[in-house]
Short mmCIF file of C-alpha atoms and ligand atoms in Angstrom, two decimals:
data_model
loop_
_atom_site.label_atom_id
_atom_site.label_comp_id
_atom_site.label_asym_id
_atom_site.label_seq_id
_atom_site.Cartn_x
_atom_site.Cartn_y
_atom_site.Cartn_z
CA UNK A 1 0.00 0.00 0.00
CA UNK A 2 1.31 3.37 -0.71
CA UNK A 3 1.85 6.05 1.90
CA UNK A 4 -0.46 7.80 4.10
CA UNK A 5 -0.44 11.17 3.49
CA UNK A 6 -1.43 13.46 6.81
CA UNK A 7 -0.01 16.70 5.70
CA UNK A 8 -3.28 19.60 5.83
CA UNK A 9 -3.60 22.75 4.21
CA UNK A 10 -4.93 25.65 6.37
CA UNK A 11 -6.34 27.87 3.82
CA UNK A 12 -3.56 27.47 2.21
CA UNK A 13 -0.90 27.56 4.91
CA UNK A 14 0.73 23.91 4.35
CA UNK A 15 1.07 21.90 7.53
CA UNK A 16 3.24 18.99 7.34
CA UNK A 17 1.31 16.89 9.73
CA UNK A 18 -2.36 17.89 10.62
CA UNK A 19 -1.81 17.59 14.48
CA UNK A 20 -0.31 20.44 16.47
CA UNK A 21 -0.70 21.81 20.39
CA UNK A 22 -3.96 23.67 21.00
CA UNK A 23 -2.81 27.13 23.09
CA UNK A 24 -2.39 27.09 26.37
CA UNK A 25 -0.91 23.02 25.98
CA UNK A 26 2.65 23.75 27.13
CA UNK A 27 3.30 26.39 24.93
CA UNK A 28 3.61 29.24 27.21
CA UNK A 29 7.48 29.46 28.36
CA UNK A 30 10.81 29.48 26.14
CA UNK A 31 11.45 25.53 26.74
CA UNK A 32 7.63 24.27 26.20
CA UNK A 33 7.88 26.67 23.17
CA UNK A 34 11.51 24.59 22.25
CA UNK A 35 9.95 21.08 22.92
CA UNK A 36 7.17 22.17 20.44
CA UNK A 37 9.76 23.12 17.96
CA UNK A 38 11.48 19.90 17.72
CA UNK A 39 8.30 18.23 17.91
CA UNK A 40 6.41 16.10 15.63
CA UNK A 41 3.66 18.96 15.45
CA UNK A 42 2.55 20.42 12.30
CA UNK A 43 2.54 23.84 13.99
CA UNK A 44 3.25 25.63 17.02
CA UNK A 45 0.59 27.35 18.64
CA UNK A 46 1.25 30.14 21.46
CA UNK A 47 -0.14 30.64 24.71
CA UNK A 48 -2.56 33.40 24.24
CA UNK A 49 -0.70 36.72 24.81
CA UNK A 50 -1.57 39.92 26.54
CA UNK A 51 0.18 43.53 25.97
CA UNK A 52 2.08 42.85 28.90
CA UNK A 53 3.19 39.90 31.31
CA UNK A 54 0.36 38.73 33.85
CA UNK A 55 0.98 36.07 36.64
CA UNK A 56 -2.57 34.73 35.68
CA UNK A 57 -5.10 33.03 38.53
CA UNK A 58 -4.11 32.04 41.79
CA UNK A 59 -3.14 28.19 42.26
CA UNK A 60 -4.13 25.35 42.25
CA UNK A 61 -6.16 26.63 38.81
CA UNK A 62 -5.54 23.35 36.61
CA UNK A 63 -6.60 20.03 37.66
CA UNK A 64 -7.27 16.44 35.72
CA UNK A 65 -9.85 14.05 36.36
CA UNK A 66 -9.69 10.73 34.47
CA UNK A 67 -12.31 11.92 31.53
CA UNK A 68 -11.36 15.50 31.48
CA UNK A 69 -9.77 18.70 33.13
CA UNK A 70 -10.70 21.86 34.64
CA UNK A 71 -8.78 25.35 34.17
CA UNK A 72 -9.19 28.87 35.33
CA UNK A 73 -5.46 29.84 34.28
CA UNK A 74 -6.25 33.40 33.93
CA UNK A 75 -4.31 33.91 30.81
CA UNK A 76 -0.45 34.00 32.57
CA UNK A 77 1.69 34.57 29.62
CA UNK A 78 4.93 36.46 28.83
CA UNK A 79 3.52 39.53 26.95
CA UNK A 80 3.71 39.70 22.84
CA UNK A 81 7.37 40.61 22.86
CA UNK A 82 8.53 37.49 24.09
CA UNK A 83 6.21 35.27 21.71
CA UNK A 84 6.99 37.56 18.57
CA UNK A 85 11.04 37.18 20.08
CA UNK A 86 10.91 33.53 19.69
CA UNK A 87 9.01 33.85 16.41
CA UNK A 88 12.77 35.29 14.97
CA UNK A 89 14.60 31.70 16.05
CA UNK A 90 16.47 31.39 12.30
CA UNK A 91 15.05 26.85 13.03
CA UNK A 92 11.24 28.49 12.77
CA UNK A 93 11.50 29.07 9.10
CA UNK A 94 12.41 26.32 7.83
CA UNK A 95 10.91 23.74 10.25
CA UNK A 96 7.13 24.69 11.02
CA UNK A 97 4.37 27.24 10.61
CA UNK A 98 4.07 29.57 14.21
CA UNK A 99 0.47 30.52 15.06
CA UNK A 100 0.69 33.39 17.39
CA UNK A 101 -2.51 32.82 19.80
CA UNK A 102 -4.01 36.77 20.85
CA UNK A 103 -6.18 36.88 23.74
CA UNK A 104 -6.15 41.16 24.48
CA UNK A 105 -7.95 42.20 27.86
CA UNK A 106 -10.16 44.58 25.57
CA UNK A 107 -10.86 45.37 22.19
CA UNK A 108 -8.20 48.39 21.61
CA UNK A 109 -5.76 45.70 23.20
CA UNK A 110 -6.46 43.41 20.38
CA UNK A 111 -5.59 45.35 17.71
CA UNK A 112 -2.44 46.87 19.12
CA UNK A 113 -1.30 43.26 19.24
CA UNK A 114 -2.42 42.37 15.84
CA UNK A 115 -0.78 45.37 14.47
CA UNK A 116 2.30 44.38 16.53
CA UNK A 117 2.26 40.88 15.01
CA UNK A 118 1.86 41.49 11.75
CA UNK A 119 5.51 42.86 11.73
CA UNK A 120 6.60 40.23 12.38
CA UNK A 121 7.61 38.03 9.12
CA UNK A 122 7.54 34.39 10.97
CA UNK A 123 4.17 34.25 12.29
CA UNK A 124 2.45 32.34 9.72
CA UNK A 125 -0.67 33.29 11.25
CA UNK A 126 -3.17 34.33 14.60
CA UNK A 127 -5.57 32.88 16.33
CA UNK A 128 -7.27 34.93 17.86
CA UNK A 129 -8.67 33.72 21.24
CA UNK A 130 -12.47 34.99 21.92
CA UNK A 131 -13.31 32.57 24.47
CA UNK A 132 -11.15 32.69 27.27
CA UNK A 133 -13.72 31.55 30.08
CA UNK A 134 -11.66 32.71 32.80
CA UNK A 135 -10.83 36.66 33.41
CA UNK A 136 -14.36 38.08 34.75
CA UNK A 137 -15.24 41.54 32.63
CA UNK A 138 -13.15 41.09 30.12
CA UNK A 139 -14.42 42.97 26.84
CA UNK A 140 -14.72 39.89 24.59
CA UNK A 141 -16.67 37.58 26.67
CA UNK A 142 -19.72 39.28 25.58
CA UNK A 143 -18.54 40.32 21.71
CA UNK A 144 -19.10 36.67 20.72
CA UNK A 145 -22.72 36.43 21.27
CA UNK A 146 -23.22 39.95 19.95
CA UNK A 147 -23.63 39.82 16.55
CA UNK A 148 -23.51 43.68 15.91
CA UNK A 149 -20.33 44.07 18.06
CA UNK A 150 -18.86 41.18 16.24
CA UNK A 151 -19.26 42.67 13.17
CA UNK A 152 -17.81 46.17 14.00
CA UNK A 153 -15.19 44.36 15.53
CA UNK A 154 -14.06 41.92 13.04
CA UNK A 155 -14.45 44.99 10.23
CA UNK A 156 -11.76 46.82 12.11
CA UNK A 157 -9.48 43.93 12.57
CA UNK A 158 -9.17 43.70 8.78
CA UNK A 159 -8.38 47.13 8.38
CA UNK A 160 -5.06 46.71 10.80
CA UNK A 161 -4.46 42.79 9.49
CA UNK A 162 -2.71 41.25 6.59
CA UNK A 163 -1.76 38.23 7.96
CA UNK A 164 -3.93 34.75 7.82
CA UNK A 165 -6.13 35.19 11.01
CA UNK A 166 -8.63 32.90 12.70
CA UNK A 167 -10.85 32.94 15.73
CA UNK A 168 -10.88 30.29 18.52
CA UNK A 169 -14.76 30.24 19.30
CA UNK A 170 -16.25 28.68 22.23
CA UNK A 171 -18.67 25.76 22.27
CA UNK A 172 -22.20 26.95 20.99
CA UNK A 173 -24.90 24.68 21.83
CA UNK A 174 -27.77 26.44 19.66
CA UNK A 175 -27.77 25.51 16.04
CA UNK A 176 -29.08 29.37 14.89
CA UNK A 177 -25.85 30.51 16.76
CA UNK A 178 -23.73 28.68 14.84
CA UNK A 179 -25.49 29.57 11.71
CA UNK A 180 -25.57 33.58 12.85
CA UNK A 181 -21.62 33.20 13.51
CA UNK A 182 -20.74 31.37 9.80
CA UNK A 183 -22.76 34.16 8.43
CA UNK A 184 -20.89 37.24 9.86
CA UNK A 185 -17.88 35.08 9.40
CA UNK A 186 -18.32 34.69 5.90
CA UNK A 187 -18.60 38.35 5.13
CA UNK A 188 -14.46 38.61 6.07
CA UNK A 189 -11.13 36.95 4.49
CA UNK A 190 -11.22 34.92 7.46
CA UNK A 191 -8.25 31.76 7.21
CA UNK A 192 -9.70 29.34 10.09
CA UNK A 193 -11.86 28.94 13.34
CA UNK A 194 -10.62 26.92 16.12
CA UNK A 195 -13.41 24.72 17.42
CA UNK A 196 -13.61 24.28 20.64
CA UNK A 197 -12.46 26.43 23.73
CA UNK A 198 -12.67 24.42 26.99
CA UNK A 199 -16.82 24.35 27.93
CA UNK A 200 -16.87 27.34 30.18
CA UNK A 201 -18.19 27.48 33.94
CA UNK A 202 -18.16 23.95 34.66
CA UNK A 203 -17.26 22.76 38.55
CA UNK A 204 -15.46 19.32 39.74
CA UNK A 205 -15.59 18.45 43.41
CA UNK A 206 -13.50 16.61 45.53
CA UNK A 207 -15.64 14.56 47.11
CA UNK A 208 -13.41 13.59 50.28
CA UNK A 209 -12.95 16.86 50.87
CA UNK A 210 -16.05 18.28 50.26
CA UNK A 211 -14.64 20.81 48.24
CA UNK A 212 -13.69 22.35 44.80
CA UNK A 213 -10.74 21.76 43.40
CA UNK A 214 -9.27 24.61 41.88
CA UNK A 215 -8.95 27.95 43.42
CA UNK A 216 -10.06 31.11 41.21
CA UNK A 217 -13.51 31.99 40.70
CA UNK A 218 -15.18 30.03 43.11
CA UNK A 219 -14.08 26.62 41.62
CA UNK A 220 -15.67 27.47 38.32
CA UNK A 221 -13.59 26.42 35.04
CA UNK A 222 -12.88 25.78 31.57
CA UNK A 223 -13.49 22.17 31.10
CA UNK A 224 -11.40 20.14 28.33
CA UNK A 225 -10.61 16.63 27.77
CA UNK A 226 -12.62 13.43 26.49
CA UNK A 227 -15.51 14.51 27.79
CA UNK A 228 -16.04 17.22 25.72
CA UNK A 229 -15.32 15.74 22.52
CA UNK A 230 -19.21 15.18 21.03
CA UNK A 231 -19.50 19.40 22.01
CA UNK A 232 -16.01 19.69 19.39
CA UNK A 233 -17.70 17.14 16.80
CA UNK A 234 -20.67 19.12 17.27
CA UNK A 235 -19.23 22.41 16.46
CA UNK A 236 -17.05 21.36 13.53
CA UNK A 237 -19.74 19.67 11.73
CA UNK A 238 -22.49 22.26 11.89
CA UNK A 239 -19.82 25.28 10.97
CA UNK A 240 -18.41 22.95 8.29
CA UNK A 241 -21.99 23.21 7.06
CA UNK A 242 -22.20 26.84 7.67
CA UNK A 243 -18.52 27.96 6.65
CA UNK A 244 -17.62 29.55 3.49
CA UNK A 245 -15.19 26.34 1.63
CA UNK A 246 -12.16 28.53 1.88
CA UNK A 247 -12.25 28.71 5.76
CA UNK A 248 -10.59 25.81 7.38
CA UNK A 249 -11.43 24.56 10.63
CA UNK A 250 -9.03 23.07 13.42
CA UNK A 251 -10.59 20.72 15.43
CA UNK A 252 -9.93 20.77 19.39
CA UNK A 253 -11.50 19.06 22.42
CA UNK A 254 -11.24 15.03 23.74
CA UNK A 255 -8.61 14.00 21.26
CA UNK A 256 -6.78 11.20 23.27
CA UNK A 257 -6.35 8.46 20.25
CA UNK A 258 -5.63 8.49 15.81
CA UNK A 259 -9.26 7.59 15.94
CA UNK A 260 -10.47 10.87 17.51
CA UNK A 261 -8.30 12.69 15.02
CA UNK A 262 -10.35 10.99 12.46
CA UNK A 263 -14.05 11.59 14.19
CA UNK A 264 -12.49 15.79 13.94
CA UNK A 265 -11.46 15.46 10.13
CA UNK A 266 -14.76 13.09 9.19
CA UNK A 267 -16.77 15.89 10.56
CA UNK A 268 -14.83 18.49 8.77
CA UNK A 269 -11.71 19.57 10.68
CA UNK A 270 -8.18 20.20 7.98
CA UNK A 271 -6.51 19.72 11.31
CA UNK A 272 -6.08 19.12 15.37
CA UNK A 273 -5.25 20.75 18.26
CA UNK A 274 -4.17 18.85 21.49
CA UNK A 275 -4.55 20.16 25.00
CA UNK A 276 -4.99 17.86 27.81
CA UNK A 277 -3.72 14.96 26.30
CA UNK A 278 -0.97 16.84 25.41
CA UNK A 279 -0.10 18.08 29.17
CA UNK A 280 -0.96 14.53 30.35
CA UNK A 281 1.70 12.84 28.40
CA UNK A 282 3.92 15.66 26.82
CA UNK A 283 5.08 16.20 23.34
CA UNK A 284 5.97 12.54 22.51
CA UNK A 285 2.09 12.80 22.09
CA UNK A 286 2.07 13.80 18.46
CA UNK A 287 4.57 10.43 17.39
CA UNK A 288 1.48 8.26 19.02
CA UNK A 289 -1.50 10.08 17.74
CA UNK A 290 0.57 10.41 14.15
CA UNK A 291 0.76 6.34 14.03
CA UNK A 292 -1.89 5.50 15.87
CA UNK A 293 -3.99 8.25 12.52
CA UNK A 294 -1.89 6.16 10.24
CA UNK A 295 -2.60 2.96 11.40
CA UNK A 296 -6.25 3.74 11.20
CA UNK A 297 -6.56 5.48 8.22
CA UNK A 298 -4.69 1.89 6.45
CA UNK A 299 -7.16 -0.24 7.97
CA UNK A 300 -9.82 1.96 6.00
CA UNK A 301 -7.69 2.32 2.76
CA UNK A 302 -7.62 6.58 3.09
CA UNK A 303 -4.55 7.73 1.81
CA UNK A 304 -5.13 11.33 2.51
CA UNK A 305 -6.84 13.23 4.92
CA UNK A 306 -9.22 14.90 1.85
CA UNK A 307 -10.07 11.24 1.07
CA UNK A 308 -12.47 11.85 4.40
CA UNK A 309 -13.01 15.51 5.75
CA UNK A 310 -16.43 16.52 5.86
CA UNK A 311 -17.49 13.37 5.18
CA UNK A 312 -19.70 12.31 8.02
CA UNK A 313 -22.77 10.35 7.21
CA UNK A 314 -26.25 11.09 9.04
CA UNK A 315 -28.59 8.11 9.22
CA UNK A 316 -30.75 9.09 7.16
CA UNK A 317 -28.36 9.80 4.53
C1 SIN B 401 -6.64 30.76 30.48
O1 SIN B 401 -5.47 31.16 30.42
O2 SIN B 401 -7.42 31.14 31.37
C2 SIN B 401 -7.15 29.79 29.46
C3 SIN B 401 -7.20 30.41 28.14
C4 SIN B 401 -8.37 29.95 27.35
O3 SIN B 401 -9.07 29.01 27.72
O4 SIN B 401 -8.65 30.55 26.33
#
């Protein structure tokens, strides 16, 4: 049989392998950031990045369960300068596309750093992060579900950007959402989304001690993991429906085997992010997940990943 071919195209942007880090994964300091680079990843995506350097949420704000996590990091990141600083490491060029992940405290903060990074020849492209569940009042958690502000918002950001830009959305769980969202999307050279941000506002408890188990915010987090995977599926396939053809979309949420990365791209996903799994077992993550893709796709005779995206069949089909 001939080769499997799992190299992706993000509007254009070639990936050689369609699985990368999803932000906030161990991407945040100058070694994580290293480990990526030498990495089997197809890309390296940042930890989202303020103006300036923030400590982020008091600890303990990250904790795993055995089907998923909970976060309330608060965004603690080294400010733009040192993400757009490693972006000028002579290796980047020729070894993988950088995605420089945005997440400004308000809306004048966002475009300062998207007209900051788009000096910046080696970031391939942004993601910009309008879901961050955790930093109470901050300016974007409402400009998502305002369709008007969304609008304004995203017509000004194409005014300051050149550069291939897509949004990391949260989970929507109402279908005309999804379908308001593709169609304000569609009206701007948009590259990708990023489906799905951890499911906002969720709560573990430690039973023994009667408590919650992460500090900020009353114990209230960003959930990620294998639970939320059918919420990610979800999302893909109904913007995938929705979407303009040119806008890819990067799957994220409950990838843990090849065989999830295959439920993302049959669905309608050009590629993966990975972010518990990925702090659960480090970067050696992306050699299993690339053979265990491999192995799967031979057992169904796909040599490519176009041989399947988008191809999900309903029952009724
Ligand atoms: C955080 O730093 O609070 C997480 C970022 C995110 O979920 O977007």
């Amino acid at each position: 049989m001939k080769n499997v071919d799992i190299t992706t195209s993000i509007n254009g942007l070639k990936l050689k392998s369609c699985i990368m880090n999803a932000s906030g994964a161990l991407c945040s300091t100058k070694d994580e950031l290293y480990n990526l680079l030498y990495s089997s990843s197809g890309a390296i995506v940042t930890k989202s990045c303020t103006k300036n350097i923030r400590i982020g949420n008091s600890l303990p704000r990250y904790y795993e369960f055995d089907i998923g996590s909970i976060n309330s990091m608060g965004l603690p990141n080294f400010g733009i300068d040192f993400y757009l600083n490693f972006s000028t490491n002579k290796e980047i060029k020729k070894n993988k596309p950088i995605f420089l992940s945005i997440s400004g405290l308000s809306l004048k903060e966002n475009f300062f750093l998207i007209k900051k990074a788009n000096l910046y020849s080696n970031i391939s492209a942004l993601e910009l992060n309008l879901s961050c569940p955790n930093i109470i009042g901050k300016e974007e958690d409402e400009l998502i579900y305002n369709y008007e502000s969304l609008y304004k918002f995203l017509e000004k950001t194409f005014k300051y950007n050149k550069k291939p830009l897509g949004i990391k959305l949260p989970p929507f769980f109402r279908k005309k959402d999804i379908k308001n969202i593709s169609l304000i999307l569609n009206k701007f050279p948009i590259s990708f989304i990023t489906c799905i941000n951890s499911i906002p506002n969720g709560i573990c408890v430690d039973s023994y001690k009667e408590s919650t188990v992460i500090q900020p915010n009353n114990g209230l987090g960003g959930i990620g993991g294998t639970i939320i995977k059918p919420f990610a599926l979800s999302n893909i396939w109904q913007f995938n429906t929705f979407l303009r053809k040119d806008i890819s979309i990067i799957g994220c949420g409950g990838i843990i085997s090849g065989k999830d990365i295959f439920d993302h791209i049959l669905c309608g996903a050009s590629a993966v992010q990975i972010g518990t799994q990925l702090i659960k077992e480090g970067v050696s993550v992306f050699n299993r997940l690339h053979k265990e893709l491999i192995s799967f796709l031979k057992k169904k005779n796909y040599l490519s990943i176009d041989n399947f995206k988008g191809k999900l069949k309903t029952i009724y089909n």
